PDB file of C-alpha atoms in Angstrom:
ATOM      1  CA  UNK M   1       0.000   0.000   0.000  1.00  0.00           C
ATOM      2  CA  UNK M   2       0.705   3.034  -0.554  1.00  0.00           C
ATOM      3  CA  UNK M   3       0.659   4.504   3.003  1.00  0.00           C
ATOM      4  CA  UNK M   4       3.378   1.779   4.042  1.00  0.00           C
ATOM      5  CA  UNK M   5       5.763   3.894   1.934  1.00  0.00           C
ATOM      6  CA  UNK M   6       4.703   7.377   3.757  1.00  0.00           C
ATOM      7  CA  UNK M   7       4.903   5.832   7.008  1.00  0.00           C
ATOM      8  CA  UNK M   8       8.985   4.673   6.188  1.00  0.00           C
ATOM      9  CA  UNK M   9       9.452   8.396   5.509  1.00  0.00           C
ATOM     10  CA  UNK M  10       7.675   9.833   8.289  1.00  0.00           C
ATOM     11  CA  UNK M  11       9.454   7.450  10.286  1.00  0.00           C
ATOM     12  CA  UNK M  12      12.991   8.758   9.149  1.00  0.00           C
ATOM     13  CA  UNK M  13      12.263  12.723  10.764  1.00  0.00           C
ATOM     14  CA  UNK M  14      10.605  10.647  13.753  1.00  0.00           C
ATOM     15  CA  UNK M  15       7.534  12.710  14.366  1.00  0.00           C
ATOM     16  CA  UNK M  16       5.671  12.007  17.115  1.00  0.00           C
ATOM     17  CA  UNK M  17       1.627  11.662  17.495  1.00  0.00           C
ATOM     18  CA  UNK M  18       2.110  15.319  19.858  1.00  0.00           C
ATOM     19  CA  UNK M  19       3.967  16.560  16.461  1.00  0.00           C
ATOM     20  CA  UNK M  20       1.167  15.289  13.901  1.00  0.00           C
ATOM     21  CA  UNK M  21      -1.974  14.847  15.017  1.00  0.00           C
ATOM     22  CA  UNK M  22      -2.562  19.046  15.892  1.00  0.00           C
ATOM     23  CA  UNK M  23      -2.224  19.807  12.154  1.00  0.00           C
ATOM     24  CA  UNK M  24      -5.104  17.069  11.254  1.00  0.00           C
ATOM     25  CA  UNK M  25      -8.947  17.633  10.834  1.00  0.00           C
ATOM     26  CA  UNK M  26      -9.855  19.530  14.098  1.00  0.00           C
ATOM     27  CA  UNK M  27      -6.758  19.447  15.956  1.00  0.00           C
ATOM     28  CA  UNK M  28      -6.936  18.466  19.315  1.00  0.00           C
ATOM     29  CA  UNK M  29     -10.545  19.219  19.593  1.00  0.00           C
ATOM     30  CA  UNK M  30     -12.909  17.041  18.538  1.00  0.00           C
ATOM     31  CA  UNK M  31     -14.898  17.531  15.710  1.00  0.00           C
ATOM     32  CA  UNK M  32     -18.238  16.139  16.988  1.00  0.00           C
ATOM     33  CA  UNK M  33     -17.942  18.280  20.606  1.00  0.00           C
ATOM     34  CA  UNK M  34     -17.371  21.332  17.986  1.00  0.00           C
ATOM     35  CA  UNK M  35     -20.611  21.253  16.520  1.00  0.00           C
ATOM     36  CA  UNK M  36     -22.548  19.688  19.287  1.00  0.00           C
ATOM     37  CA  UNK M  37     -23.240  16.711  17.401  1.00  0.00           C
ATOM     38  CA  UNK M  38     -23.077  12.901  17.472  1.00  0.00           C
ATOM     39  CA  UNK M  39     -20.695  10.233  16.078  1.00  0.00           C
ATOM     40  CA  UNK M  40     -23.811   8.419  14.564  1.00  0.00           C
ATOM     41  CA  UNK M  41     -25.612  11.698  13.545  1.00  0.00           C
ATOM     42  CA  UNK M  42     -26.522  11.355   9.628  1.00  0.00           C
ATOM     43  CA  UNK M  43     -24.998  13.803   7.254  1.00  0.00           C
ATOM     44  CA  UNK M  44     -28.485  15.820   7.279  1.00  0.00           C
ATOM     45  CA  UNK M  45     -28.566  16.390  10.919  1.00  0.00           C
ATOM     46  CA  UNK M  46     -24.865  17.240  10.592  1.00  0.00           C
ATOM     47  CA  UNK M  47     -25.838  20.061   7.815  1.00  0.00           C
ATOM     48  CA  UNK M  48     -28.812  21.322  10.274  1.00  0.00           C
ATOM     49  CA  UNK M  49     -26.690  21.648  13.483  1.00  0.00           C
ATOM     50  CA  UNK M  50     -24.210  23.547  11.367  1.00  0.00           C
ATOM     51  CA  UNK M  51     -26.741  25.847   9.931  1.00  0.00           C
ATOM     52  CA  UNK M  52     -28.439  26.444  13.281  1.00  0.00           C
ATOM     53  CA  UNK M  53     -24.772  27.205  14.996  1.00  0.00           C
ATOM     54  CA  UNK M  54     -23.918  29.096  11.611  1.00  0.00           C
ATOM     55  CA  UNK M  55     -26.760  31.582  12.960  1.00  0.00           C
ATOM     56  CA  UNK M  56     -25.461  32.098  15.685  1.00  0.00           C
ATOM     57  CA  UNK M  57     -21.725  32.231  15.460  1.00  0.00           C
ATOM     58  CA  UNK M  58     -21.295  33.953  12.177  1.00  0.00           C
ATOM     59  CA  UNK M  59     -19.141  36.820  12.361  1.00  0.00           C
ATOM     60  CA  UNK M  60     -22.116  39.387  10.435  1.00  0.00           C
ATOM     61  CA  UNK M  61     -24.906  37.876  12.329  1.00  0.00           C
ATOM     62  CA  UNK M  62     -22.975  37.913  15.959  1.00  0.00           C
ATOM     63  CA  UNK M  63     -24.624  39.614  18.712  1.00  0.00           C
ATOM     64  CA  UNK M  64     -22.014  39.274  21.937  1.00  0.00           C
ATOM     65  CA  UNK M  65     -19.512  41.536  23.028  1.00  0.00           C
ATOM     66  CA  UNK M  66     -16.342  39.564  21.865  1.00  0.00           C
ATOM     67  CA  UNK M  67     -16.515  39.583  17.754  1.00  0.00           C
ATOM     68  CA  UNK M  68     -12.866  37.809  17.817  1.00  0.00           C
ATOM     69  CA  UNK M  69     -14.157  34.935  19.622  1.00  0.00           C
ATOM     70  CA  UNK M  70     -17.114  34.756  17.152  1.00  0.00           C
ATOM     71  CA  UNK M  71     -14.621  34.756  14.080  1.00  0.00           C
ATOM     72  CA  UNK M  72     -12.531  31.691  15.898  1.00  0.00           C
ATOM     73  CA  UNK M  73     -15.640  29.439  16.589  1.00  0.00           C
ATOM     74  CA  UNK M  74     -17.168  29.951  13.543  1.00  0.00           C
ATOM     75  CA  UNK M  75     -13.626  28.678  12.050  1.00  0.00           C
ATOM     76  CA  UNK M  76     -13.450  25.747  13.593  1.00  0.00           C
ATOM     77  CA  UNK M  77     -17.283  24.840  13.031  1.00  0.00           C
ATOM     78  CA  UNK M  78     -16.432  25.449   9.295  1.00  0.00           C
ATOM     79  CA  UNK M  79     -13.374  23.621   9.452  1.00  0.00           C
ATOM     80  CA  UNK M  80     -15.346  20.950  11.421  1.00  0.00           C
ATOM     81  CA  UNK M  81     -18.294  21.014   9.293  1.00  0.00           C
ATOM     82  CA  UNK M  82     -15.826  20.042   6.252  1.00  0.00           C
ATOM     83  CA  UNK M  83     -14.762  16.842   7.681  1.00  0.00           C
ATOM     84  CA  UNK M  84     -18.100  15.645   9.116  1.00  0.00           C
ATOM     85  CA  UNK M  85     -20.111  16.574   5.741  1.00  0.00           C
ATOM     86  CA  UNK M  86     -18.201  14.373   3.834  1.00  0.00           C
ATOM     87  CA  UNK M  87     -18.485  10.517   4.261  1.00  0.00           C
ATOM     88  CA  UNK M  88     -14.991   9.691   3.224  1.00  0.00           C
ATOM     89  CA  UNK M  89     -13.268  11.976   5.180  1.00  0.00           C
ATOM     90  CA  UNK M  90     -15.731  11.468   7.809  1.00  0.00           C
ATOM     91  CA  UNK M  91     -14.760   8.097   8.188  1.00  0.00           C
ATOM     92  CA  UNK M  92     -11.080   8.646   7.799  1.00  0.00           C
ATOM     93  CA  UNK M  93     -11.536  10.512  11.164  1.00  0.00           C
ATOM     94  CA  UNK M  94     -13.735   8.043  12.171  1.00  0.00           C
ATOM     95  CA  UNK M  95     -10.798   5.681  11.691  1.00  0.00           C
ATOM     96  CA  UNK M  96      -8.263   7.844  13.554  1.00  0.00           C
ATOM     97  CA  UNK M  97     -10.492   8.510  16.602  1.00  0.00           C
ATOM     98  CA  UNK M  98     -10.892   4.714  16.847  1.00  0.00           C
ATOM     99  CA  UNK M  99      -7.355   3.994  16.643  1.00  0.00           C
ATOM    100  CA  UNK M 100      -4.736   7.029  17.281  1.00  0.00           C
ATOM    101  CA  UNK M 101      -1.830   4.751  17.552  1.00  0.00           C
ATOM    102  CA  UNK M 102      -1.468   4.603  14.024  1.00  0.00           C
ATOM    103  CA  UNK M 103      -1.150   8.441  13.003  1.00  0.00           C
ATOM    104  CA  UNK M 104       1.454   8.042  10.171  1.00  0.00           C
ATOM    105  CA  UNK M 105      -1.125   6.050   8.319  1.00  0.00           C
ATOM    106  CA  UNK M 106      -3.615   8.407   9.518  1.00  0.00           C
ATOM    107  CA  UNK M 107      -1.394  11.472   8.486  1.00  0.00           C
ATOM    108  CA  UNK M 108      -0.888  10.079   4.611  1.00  0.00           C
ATOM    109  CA  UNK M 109      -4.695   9.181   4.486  1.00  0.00           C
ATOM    110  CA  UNK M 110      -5.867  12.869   5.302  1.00  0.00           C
ATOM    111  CA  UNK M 111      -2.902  14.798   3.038  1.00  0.00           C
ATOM    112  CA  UNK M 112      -3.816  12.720   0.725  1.00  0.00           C
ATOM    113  CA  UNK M 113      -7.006  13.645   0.280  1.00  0.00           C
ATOM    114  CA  UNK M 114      -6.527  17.039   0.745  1.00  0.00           C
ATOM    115  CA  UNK M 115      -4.098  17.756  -2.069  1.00  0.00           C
ATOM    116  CA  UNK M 116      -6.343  15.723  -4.281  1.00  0.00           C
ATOM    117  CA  UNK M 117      -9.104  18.389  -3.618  1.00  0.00           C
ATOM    118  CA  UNK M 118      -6.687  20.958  -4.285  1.00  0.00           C
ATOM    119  CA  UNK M 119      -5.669  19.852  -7.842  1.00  0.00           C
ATOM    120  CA  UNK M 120      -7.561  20.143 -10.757  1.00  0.00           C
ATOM    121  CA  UNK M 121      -7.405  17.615 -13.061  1.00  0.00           C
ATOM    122  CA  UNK M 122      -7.127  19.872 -16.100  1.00  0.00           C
ATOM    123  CA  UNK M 123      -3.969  21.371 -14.789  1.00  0.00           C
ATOM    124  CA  UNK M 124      -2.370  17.723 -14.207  1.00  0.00           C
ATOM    125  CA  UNK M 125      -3.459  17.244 -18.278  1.00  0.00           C
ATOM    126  CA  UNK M 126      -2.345  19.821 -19.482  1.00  0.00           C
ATOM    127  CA  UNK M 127       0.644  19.625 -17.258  1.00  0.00           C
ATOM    128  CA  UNK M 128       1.187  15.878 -18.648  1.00  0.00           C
ATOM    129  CA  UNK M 129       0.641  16.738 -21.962  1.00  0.00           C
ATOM    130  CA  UNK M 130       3.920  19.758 -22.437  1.00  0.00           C
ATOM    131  CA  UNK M 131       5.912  17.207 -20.239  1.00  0.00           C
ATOM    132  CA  UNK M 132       4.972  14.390 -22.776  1.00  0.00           C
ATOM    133  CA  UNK M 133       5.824  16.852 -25.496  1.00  0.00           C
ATOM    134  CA  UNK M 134       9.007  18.223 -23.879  1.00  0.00           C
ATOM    135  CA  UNK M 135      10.362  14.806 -23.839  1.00  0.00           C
ATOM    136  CA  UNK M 136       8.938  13.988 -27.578  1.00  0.00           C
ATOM    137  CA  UNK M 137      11.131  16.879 -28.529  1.00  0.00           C
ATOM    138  CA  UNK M 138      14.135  16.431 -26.923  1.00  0.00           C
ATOM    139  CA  UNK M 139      14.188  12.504 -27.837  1.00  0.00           C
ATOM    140  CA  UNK M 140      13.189  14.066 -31.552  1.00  0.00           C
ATOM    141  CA  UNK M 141      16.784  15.995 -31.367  1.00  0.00           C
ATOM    142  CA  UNK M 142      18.987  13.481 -29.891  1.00  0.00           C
ATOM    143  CA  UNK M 143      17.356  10.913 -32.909  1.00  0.00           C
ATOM    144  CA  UNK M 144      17.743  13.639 -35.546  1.00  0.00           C
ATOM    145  CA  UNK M 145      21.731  13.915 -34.061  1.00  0.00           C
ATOM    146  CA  UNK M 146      22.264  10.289 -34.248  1.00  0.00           C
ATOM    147  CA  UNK M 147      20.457  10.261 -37.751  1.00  0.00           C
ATOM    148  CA  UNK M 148      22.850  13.261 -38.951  1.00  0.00           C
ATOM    149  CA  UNK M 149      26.087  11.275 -38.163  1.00  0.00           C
ATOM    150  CA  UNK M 150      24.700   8.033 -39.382  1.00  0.00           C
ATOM    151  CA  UNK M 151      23.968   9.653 -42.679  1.00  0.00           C
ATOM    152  CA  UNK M 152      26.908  11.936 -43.221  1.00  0.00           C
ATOM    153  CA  UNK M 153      28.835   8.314 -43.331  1.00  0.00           C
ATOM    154  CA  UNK M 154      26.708   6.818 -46.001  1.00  0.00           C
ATOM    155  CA  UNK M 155      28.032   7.449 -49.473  1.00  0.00           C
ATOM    156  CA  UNK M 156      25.110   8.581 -50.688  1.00  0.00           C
ATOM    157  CA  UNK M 157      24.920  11.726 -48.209  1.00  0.00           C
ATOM    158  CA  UNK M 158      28.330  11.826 -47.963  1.00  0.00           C
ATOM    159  CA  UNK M 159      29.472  12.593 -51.671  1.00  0.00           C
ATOM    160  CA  UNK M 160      26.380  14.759 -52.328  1.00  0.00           C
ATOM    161  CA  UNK M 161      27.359  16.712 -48.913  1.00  0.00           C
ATOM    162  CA  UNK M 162      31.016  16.786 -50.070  1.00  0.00           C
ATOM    163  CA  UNK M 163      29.587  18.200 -53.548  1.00  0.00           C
ATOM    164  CA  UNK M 164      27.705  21.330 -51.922  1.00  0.00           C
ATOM    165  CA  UNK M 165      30.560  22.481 -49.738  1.00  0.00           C
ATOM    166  CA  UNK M 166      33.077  22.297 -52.396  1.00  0.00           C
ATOM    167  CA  UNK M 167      30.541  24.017 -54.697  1.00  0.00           C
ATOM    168  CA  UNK M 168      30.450  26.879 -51.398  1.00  0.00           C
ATOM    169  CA  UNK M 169      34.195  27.061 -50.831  1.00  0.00           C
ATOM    170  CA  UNK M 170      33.075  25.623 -47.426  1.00  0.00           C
ATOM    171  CA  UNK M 171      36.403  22.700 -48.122  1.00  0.00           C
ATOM    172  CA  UNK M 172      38.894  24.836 -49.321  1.00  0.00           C
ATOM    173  CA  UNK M 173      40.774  24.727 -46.316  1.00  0.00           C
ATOM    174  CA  UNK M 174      41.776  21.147 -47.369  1.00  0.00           C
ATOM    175  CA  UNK M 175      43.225  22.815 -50.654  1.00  0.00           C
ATOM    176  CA  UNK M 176      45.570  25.291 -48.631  1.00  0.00           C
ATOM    177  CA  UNK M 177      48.772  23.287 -47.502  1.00  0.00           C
ATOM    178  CA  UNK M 178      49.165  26.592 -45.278  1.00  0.00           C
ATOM    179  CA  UNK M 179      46.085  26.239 -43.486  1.00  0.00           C
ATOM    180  CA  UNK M 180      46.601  22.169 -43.316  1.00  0.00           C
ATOM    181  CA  UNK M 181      50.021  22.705 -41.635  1.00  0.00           C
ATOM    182  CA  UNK M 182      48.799  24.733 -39.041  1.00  0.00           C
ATOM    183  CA  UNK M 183      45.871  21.730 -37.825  1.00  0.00           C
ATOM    184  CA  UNK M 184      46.816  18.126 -37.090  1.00  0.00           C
ATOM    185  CA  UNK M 185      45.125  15.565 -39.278  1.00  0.00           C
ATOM    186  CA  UNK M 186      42.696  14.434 -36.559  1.00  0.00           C
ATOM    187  CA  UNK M 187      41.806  18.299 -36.221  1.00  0.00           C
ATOM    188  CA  UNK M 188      41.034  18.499 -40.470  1.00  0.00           C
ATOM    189  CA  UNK M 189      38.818  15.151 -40.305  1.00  0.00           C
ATOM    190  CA  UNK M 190      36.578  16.761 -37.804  1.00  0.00           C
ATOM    191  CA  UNK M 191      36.247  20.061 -39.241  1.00  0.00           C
ATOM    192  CA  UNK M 192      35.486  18.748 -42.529  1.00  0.00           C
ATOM    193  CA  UNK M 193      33.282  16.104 -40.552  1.00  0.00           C
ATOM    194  CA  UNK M 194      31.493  18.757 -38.902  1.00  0.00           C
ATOM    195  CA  UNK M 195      30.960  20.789 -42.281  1.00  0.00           C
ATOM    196  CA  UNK M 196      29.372  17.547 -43.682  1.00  0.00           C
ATOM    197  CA  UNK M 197      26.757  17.272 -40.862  1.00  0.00           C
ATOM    198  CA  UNK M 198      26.260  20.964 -41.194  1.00  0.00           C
ATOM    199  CA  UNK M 199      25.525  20.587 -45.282  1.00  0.00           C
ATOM    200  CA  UNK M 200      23.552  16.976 -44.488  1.00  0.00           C
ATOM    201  CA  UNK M 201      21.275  19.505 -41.680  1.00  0.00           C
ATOM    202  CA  UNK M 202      21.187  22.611 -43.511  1.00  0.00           C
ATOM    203  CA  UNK M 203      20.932  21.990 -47.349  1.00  0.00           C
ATOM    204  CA  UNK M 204      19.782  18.765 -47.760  1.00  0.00           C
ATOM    205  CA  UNK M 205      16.012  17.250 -48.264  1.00  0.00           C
ATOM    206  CA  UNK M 206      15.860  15.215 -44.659  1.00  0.00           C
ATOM    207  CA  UNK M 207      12.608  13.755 -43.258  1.00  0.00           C
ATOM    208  CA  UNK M 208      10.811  10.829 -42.071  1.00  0.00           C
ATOM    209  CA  UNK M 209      12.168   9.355 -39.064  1.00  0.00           C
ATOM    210  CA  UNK M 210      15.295  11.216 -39.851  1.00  0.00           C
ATOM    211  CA  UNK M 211      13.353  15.068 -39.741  1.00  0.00           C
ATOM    212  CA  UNK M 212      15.087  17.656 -37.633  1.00  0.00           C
ATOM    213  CA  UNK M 213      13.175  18.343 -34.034  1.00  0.00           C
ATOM    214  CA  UNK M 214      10.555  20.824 -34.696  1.00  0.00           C
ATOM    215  CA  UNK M 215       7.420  21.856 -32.160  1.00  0.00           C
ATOM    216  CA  UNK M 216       5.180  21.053 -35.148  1.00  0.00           C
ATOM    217  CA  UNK M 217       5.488  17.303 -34.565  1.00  0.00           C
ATOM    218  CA  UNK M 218       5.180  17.206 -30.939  1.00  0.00           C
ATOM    219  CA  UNK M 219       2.154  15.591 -29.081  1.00  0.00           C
ATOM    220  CA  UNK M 220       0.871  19.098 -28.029  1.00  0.00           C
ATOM    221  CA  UNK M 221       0.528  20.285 -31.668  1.00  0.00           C
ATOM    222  CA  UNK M 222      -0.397  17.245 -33.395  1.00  0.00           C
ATOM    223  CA  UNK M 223      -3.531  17.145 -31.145  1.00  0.00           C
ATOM    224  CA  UNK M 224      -4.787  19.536 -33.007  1.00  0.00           C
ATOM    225  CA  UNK M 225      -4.639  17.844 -36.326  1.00  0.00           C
ATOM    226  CA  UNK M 226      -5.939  14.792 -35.220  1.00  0.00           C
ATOM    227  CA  UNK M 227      -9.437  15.719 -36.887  1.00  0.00           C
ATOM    228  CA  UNK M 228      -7.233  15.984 -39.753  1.00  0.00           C
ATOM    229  CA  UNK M 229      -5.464  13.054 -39.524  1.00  0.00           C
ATOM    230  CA  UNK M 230      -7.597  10.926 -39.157  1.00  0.00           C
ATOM    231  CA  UNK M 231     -10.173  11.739 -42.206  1.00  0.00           C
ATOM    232  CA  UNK M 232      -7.122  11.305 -44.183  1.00  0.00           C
ATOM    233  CA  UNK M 233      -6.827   8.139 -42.946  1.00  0.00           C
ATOM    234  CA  UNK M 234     -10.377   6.612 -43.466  1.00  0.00           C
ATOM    235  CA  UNK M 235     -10.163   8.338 -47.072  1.00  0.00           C
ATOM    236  CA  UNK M 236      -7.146   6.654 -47.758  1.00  0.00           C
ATOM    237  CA  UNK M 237      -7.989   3.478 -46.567  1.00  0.00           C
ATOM    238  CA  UNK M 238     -11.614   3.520 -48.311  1.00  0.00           C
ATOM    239  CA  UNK M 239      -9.224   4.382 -51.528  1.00  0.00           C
ATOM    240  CA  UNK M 240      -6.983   1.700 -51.143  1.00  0.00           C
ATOM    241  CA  UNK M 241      -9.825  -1.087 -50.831  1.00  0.00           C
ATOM    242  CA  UNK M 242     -12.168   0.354 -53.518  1.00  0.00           C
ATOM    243  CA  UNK M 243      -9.092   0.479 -56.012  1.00  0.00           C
ATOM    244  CA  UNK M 244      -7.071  -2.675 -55.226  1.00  0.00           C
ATOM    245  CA  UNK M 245      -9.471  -5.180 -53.113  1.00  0.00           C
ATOM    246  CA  UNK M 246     -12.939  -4.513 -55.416  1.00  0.00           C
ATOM    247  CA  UNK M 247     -11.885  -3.061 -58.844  1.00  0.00           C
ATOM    248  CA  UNK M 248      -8.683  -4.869 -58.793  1.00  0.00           C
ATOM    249  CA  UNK M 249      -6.789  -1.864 -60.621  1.00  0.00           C
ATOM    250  CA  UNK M 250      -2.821  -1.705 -60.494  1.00  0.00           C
ATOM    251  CA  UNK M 251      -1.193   0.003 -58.240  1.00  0.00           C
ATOM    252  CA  UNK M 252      -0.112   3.568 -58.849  1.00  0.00           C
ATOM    253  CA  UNK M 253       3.815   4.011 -59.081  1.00  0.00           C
ATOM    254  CA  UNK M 254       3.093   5.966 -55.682  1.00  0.00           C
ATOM    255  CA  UNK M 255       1.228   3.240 -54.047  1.00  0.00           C
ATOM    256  CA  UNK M 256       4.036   0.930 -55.226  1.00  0.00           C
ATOM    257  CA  UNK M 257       6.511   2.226 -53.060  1.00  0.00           C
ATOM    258  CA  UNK M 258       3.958   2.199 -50.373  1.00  0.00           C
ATOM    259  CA  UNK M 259       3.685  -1.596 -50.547  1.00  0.00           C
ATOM    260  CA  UNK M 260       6.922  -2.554 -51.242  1.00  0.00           C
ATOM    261  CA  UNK M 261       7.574  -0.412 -48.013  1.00  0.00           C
ATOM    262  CA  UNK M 262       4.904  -2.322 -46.129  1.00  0.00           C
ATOM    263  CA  UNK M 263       6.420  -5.771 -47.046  1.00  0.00           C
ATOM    264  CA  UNK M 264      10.050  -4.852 -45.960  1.00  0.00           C
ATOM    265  CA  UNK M 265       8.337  -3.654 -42.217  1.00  0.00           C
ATOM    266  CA  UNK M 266       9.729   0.240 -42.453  1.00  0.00           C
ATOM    267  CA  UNK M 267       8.051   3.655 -43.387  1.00  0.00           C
ATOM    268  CA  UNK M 268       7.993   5.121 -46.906  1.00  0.00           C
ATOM    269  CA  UNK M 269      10.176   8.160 -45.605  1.00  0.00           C
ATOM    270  CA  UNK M 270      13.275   5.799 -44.765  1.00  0.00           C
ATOM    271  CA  UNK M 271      12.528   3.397 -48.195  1.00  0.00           C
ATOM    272  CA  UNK M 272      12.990   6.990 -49.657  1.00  0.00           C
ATOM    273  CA  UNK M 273      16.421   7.186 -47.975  1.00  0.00           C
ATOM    274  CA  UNK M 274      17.737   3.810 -49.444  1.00  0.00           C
ATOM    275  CA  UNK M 275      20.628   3.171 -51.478  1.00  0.00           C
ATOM    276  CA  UNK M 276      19.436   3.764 -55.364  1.00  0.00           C
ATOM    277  CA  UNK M 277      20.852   1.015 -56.434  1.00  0.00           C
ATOM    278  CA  UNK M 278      18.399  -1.114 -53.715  1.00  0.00           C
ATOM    279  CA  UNK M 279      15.566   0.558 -54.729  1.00  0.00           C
ATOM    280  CA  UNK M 280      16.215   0.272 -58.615  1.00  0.00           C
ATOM    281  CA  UNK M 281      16.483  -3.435 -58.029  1.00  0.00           C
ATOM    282  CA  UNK M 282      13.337  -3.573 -56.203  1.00  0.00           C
ATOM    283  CA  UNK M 283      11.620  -2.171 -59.103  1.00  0.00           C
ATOM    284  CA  UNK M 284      12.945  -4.088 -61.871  1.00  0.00           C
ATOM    285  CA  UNK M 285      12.254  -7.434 -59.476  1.00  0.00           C
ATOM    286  CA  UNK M 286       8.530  -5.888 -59.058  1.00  0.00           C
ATOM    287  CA  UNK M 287       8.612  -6.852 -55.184  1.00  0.00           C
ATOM    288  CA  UNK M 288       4.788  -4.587 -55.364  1.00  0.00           C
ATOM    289  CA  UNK M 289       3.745  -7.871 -56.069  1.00  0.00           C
ATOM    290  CA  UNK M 290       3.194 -10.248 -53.298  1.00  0.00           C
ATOM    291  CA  UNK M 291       4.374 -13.685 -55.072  1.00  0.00           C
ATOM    292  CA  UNK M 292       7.773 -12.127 -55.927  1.00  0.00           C
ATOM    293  CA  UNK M 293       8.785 -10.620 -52.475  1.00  0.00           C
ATOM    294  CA  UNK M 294       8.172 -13.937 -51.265  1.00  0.00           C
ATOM    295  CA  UNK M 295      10.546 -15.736 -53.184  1.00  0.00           C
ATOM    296  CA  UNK M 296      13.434 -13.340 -51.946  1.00  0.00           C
TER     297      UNK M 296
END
């Protein structure tokens, strides 16, 4: 239980029941003697006596000659009032008048319940929903890091990266034998390293699982294109059966790449990021079509 845990800590500061029990419900008064009532009075008689006291003790409707000690009783009949109105909390004191001894237990049960009043459960959504975000986001740029430097190896990326920043001057530093004698060769592999991640982020056409991090993607904003979303995804799914399970027409070149995807078990944004070669082979091998992927 839950409780057993709160009791460990509240055991570590060793607080006694003379330490704890003044801060819970009534203090060291007891809620019943407050309002005059009963421990088996019902919840309506509990209401009446409070109303009839309320009369009475209420600082505007006072009559004595002490309006301070007015303002203090009708405080602790409110106070008292709150914990005899409700049934669960009722019988949480219920519970701790019947058996003191255990006031850790009795401690955790009434915090409890009184920071759960206090929060609304909008704020903990909302609340969940930028830290779920936060963390989408942050994950989204340590994946688009560890997609950069996987690319920026891959001779694809590489050459085409190596292309641009020649085409910019941005690798002429490689050229000048004055410039190269001044930086060790470990120093000149990660500059022009660097420059190739920076032309692979920058300049080049990167997406899919591979994207850079961008708010637009997080949980928080994709929320609000989940209408969107998910039309487009009954219409395309409506398409696909009407074109290729009734009318039996042949897939589009588009829709090709979309199944071939499907059968290897990865997205159509990293089948896009594939070695040419790969893909060209696919095609000519027409793995669109069921009976030949199998045979691979």
């Amino acid at each position: 239980m839950k409780w057993i845990f709160f009791i460990f800590i509240c055991s570590i500061f060793q607080s006694s029941y003379a330490e704890l029990m003044p801060k819970l419900y009534c203090g060291e008064a007891n809620c019943y003697d407050i309002l005059n009532a009963k421990p088996n009075s019902t919840r309506k008689e509990i209401i009446s006596i409070f109303r009839k006291l309320a009369r009475i003790w209420h600082p505007d409707k006072y009559k004595g000659s002490n309006p301070e000690d007015a303002v203090k009783k009708f405080s602790d009949m409110t106070v008292a009032y709150e914990v005899l109105k409700d049934e669960e909390v009722r019988k949480d004191y219920d519970d701790m008048l019947a058996d003191p001894s255990l006031y850790y237990e009795h401690y955790y049960r009434y915090y409890r319940r009184r920071i759960k009043q206090d929060i609304d459960i909008r704020v903990v959504i909302v609340f969940t929903i930028i830290l779920v975000s936060l963390i989408q986001y942050m994950r989204d740029v340590n994946n688009n890091r560890t997609a950069i430097k996987y690319l920026s190896v891959q001779p694809k990326y590489r050459i085409e990266a190596k292309r641009i920043a020649n085409e910019q001057g941005m690798l002429d530093f490689m050229a000048d034998k004055k410039a190269k004698r001044q930086m060790s060769k470990t120093e000149i592999k990660k500059k022009e390293q660097k420059i190739i991640e920076q032309i692979i982020t920058s300049k080049m056409d990167i997406g899919g699982s591979y994207r850079p991090a961008s708010i637009k993607y997080t949980f928080i904003v994709q929320m609000f294109f989940m209408p969107y979303y998910l039309v487009t995804y009954i219409y395309t799914f409506i398409r696909w059966q009407i074109r290729y399970r009734i009318l039996k027409l042949e897939y589009t070149d588009y829709d090709k790449i979309e199944v071939i995807a499907g059968y290897l078990k990865i997205s159509r944004a990293k089948y896009n990021y594939l070695d040419e070669k790969k893909k060209a082979e696919h095609w000519a091998k027409q793995l669109w079509i069921h009976d030949n992927f199998k045979v691979l």
